[in-house]
CSV table of C-alpha atoms in Angstrom, one decimal:
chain,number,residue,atom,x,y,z
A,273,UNK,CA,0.0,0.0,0.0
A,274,UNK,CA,1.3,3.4,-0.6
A,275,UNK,CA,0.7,6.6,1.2
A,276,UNK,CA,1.8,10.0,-0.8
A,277,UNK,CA,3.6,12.8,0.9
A,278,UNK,CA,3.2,17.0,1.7
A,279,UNK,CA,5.7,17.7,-1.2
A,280,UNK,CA,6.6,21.2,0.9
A,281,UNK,CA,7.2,19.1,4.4
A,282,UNK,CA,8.2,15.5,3.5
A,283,UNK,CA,5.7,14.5,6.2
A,284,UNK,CA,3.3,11.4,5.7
A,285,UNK,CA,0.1,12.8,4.3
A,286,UNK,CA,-2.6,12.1,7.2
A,287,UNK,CA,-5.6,13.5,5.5
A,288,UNK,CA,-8.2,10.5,5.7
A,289,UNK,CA,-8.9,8.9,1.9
A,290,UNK,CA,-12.7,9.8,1.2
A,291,UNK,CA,-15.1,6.2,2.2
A,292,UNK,CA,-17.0,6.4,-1.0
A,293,UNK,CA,-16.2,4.7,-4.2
A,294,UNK,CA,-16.0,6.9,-7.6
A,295,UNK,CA,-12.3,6.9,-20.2
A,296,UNK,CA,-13.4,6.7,-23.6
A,297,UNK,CA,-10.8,8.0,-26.2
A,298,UNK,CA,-11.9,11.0,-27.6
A,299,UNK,CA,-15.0,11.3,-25.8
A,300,UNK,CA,-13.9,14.5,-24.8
A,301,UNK,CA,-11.8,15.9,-27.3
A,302,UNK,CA,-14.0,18.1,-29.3
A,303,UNK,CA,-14.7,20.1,-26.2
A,304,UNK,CA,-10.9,21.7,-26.5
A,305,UNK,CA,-10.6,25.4,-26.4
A,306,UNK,CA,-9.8,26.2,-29.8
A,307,UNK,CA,-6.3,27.2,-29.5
A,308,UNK,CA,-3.9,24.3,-31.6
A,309,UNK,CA,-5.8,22.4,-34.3
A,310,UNK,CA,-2.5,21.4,-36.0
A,311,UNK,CA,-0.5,18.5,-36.1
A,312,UNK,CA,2.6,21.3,-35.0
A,313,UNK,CA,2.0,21.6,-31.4
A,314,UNK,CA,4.6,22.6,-29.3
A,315,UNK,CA,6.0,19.7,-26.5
A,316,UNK,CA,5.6,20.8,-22.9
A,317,UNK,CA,8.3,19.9,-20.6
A,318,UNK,CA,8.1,18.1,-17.4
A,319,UNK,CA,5.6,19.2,-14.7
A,320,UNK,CA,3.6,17.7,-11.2
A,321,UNK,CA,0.5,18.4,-10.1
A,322,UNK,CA,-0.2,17.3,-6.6
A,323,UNK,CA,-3.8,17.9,-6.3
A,324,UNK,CA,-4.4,18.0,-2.3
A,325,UNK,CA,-2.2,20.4,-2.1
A,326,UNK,CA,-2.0,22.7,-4.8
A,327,UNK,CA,-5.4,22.2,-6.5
A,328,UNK,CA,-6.5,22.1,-10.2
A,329,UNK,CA,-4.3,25.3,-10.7
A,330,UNK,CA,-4.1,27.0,-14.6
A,331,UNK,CA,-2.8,23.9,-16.5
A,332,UNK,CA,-5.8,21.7,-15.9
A,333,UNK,CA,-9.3,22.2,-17.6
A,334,UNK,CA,-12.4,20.4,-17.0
A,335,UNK,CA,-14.7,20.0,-19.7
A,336,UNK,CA,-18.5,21.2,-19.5
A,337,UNK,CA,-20.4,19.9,-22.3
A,338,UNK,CA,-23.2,17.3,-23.8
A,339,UNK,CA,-21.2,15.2,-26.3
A,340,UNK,CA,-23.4,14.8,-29.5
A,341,UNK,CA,-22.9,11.0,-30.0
A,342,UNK,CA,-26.0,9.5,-28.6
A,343,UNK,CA,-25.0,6.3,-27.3
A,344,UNK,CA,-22.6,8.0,-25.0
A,345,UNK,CA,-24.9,8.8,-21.6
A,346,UNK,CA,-22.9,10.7,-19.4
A,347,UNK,CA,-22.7,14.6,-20.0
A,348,UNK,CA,-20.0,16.6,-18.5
A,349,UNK,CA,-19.6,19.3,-16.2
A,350,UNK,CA,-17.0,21.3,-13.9
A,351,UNK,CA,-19.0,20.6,-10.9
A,352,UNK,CA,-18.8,16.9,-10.7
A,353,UNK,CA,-15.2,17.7,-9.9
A,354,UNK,CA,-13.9,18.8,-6.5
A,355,UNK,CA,-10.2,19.1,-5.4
A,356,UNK,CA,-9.2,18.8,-1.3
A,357,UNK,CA,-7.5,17.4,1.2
A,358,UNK,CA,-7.4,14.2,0.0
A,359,UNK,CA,-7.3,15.2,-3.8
A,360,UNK,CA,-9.4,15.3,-6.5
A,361,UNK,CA,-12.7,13.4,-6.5
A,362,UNK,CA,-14.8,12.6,-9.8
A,363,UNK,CA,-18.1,11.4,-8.9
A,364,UNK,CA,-20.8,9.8,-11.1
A,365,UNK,CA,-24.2,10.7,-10.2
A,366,UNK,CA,-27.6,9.5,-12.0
A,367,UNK,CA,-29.2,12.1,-13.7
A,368,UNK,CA,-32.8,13.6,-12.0
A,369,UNK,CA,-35.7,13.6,-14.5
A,370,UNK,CA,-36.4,17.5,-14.2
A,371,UNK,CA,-33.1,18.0,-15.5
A,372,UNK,CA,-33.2,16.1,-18.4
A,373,UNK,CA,-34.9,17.3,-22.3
A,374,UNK,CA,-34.4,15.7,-25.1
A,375,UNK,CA,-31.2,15.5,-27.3
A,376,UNK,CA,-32.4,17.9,-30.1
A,377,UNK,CA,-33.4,20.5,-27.6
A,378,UNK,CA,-29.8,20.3,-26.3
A,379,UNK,CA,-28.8,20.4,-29.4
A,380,UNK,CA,-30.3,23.6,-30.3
A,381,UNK,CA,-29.8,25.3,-26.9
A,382,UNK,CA,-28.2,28.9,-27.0
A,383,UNK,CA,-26.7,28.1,-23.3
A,384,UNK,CA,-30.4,28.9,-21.2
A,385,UNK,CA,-30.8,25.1,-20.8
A,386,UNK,CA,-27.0,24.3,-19.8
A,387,UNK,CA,-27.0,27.7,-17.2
A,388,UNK,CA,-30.6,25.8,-16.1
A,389,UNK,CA,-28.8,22.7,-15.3
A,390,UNK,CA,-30.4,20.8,-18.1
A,391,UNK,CA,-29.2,18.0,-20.0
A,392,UNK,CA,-30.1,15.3,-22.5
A,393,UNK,CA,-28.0,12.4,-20.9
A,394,UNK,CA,-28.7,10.2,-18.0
A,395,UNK,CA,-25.7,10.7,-16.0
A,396,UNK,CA,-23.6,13.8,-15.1
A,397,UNK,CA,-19.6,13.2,-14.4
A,398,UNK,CA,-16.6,14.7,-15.0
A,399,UNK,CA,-13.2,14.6,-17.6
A,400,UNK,CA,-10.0,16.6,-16.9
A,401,UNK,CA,-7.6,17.9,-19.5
A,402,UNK,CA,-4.0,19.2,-19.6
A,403,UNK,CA,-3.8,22.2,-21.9
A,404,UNK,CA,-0.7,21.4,-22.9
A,405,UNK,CA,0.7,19.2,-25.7
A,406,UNK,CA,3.1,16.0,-24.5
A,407,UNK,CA,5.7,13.5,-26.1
A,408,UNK,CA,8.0,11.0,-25.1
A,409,UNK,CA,8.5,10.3,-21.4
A,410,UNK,CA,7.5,8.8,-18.3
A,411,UNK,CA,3.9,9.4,-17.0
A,412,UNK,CA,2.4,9.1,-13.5
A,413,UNK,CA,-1.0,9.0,-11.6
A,414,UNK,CA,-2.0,8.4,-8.4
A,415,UNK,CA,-5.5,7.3,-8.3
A,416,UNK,CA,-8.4,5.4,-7.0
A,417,UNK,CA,-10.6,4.1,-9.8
A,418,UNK,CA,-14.4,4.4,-9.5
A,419,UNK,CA,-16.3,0.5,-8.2
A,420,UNK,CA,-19.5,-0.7,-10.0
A,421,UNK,CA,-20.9,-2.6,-13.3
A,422,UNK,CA,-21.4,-0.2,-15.9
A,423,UNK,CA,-18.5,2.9,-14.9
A,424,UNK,CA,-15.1,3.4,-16.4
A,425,UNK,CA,-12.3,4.8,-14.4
A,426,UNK,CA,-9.3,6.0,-17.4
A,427,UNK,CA,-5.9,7.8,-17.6
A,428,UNK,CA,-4.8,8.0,-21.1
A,429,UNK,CA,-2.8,10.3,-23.7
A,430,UNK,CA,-4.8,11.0,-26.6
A,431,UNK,CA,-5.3,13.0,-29.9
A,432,UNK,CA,-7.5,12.7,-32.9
A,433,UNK,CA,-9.2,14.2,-36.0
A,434,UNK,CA,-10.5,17.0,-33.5
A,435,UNK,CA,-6.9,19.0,-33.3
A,436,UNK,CA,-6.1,17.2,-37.2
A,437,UNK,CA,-4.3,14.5,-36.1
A,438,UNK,CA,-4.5,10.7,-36.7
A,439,UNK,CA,-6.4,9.0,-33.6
A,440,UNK,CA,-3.0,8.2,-31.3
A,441,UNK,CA,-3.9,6.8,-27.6
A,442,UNK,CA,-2.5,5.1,-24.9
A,443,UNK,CA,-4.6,3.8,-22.0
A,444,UNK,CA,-5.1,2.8,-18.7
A,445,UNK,CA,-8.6,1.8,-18.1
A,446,UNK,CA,-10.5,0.6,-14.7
A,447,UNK,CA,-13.6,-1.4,-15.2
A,448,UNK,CA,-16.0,-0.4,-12.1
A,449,UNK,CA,-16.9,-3.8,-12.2
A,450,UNK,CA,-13.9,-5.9,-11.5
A,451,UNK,CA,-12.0,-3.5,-9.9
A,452,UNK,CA,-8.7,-5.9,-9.3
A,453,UNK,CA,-7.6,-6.0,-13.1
A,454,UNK,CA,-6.6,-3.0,-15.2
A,455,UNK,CA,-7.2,-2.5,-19.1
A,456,UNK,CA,-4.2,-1.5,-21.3
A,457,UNK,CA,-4.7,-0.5,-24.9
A,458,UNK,CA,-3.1,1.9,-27.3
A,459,UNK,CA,-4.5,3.3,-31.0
A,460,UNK,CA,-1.8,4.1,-33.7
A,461,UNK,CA,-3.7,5.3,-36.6
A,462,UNK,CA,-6.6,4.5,-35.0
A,463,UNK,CA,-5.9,0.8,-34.9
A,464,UNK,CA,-6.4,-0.5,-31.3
A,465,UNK,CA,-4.5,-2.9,-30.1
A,466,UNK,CA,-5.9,-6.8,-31.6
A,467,UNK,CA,-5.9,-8.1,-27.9
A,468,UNK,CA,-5.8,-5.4,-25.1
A,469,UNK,CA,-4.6,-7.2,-22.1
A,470,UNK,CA,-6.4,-7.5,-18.9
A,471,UNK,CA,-3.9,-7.6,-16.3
A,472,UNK,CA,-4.6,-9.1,-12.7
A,473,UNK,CA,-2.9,-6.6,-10.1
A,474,UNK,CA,-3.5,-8.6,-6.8
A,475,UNK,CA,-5.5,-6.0,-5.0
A,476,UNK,CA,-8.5,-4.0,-5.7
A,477,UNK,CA,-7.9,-0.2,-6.8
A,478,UNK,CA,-10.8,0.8,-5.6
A,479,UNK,CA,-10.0,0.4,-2.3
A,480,UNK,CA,-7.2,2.8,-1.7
A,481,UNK,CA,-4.9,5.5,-4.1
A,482,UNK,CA,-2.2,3.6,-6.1
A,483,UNK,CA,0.6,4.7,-8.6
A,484,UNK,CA,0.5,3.8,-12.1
A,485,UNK,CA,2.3,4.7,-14.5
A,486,UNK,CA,3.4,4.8,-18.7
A,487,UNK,CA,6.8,5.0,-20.0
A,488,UNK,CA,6.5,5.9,-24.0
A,489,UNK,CA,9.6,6.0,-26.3
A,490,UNK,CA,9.8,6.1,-29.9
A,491,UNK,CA,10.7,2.0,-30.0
A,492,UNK,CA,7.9,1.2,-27.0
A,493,UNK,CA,5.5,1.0,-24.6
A,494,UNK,CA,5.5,0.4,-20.9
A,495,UNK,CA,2.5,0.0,-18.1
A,496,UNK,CA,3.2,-0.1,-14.4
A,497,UNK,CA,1.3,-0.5,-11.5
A,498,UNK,CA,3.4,0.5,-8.5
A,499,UNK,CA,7.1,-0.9,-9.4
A,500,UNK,CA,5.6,-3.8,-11.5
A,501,UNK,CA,5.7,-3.9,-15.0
A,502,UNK,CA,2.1,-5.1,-16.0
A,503,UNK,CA,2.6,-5.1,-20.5
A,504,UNK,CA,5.6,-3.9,-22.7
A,505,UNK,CA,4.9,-3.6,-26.9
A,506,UNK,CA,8.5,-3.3,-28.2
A,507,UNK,CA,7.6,-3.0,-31.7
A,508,UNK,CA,8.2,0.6,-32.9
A,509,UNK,CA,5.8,0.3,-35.5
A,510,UNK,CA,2.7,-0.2,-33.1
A,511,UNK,CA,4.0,2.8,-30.7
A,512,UNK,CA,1.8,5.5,-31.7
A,513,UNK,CA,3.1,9.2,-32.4
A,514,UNK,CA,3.5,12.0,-30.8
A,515,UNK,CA,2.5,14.7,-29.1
A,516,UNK,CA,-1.1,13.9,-27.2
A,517,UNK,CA,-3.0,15.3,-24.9
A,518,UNK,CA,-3.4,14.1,-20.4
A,519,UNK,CA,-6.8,13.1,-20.0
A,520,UNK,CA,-8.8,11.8,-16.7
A,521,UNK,CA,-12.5,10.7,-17.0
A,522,UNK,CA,-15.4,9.0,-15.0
A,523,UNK,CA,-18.4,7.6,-17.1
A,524,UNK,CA,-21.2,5.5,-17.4
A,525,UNK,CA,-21.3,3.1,-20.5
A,526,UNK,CA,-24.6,2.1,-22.4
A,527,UNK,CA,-26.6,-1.1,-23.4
A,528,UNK,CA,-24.5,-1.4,-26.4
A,529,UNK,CA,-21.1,-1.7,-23.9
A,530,UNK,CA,-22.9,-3.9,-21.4
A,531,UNK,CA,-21.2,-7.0,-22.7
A,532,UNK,CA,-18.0,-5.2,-22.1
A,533,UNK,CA,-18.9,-3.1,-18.9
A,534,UNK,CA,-21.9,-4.7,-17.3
A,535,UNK,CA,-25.1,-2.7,-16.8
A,536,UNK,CA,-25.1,0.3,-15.0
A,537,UNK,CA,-27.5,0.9,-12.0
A,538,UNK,CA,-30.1,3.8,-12.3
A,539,UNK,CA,-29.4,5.6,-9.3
A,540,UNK,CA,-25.6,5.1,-9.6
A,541,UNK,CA,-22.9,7.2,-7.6
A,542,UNK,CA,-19.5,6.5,-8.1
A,543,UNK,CA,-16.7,8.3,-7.3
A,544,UNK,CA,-13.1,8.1,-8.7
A,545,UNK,CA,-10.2,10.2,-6.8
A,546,UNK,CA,-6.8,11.4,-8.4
A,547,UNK,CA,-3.9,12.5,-5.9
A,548,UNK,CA,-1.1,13.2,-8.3
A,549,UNK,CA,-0.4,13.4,-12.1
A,550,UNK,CA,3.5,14.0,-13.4
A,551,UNK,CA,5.4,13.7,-16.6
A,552,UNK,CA,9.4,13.8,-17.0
A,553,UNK,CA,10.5,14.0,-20.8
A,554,UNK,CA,12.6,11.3,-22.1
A,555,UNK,CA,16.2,11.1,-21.3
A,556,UNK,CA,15.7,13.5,-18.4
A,557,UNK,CA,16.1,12.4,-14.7
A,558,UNK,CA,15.7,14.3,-11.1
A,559,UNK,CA,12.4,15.7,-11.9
A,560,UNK,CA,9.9,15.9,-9.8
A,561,UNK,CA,7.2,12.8,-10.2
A,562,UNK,CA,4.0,11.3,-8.1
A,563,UNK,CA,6.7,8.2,-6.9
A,564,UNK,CA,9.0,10.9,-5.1
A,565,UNK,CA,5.6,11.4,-2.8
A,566,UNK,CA,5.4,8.0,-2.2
A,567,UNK,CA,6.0,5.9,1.1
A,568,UNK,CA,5.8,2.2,1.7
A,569,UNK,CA,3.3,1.5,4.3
């Protein structure tokens, strides 16, 4: 088990982890303020945001928005996310029906519906966004992935035909409903991955903050979860290509993902919690990252 750290006292944190329990690529991509829509994006340099103690701060952005594909249920909006002492908490809440109108008066809204509350989907959650663009490097979350059938718990690097790019991902995906296995995928070209591996982590995530982590070269791909190496691809060719976007998201899944999720209840509420997220550029080394916070327990 791993407790993180006050990065400004080296003490053992001792904030209590909140009792409750809280990723789709590209679900929230179109939803980017419109600064770069071209494949030349400037790379950002290495960064760590600790979110007990420093908050969201100006880097991070949370999305507020319906998405238009109507299979997808869950709308988002900036207050389904909260950051405080024990970090930041996503939760998944069922939707109540005097908030809900149809899809094509969302559709045609001029904003008096979303300032109302309104919305056409049956749940309300949350997805966070670096604003920054990233390559090559090492990648870290601390986090506690949502519990129960039908919600999906993700950390993933991501761009698309949104910012005119090819769809290039890399995943790491929590199934609500088996919460002691984690999902690994990537998309180059927007080819996933012909078997994404399920990988059996020994515990459940869902019961306490744990690191994770992706290390992305030009030649391959690693997952971690803690020290543990959980799937390698060393074949440059399936590495997909840089620079993507930091995304963290909560949702619900449909009837046509049931097979894949399970079935969501009605009056669900789920909460995911994220601690820490850092990146160190490759070849660099004494950066700050979510491990340095870290203490055996």
């Amino acid at each position: 088990m791993w407790t993180p750290v006050d990065p400004t006292s080296a003490r053992r944190l001792r904030k209590p982890m909140l009792a409750l329990s809280l990723c789709a690529a590209a679900l929230g991509a179109i939803a980017e303020p419109a600064q770069a829509q071209k494949r030349e994006k400037q790379q950002s340099g290495a960064f760590r945001s600790a979110f007990q103690f420093s908050g969201l701060g100006k880097e991070w952005w949370l999305a507020e928005y319906d998405h238009p594909a109507k299979w997808f249920r869950t709308s988002w909006r900036k207050d389904a996310a909260h950051a405080g002492p024990a970090g930041l908490s996503i939760t998944l809440q069922t939707v109540p029906e005097d908030r809900r109108v149809s899809a094509d008066e969302m559709a045609a809204d001029d904003g008096t519906l979303h300032s109302a509350g309104k919305t056409a989907k049956d749940f309300v959650s949350a997805q966070l966004q670096r604003r920054k663009w990233y390559g090559y490097g090492r990648y870290e979350v601390v986090m506690r992935p949502a519990s129960g059938a039908g919600v999906i718990s993700a950390f993933y690097l991501y761009t698309g035909a949104h910012f005119g790019d090819s769809h290039e991902e890399i995943d790491i995906k929590f199934l609500g409903r088996d919460t002691t296995r984690v999902e690994l995928n990537r998309f180059r070209d927007g080819e996933p991955l012909a078997e994404p591996p399920s990988v059996d982590l020994g515990y459940d995530a869902a019961q306490d903050p744990a690191l994770y982590a992706i290390e992305w070269t030009e030649e391959s791909i690693a997952w971690f979860y803690g020290e543990t190496e959980a799937y390698r691809i060393s074949d440059a060719s399936m590495v997909p290509r840089p620079p993507m976007k930091i995304y963290i998201d909560l949702w619900a899944g449909s009837a046509r993902q049931a097979d894949w999720l399970g079935t969501v209840a009605a009056d669900v509420e789920a909460e995911a919690l994220v601690q820490c997220v850092s990146f160190v550029p490759a070849g660099k080394s004494g950066m700050p990252q979510c491990s340095d916070l870290m203490q055996a327990q």
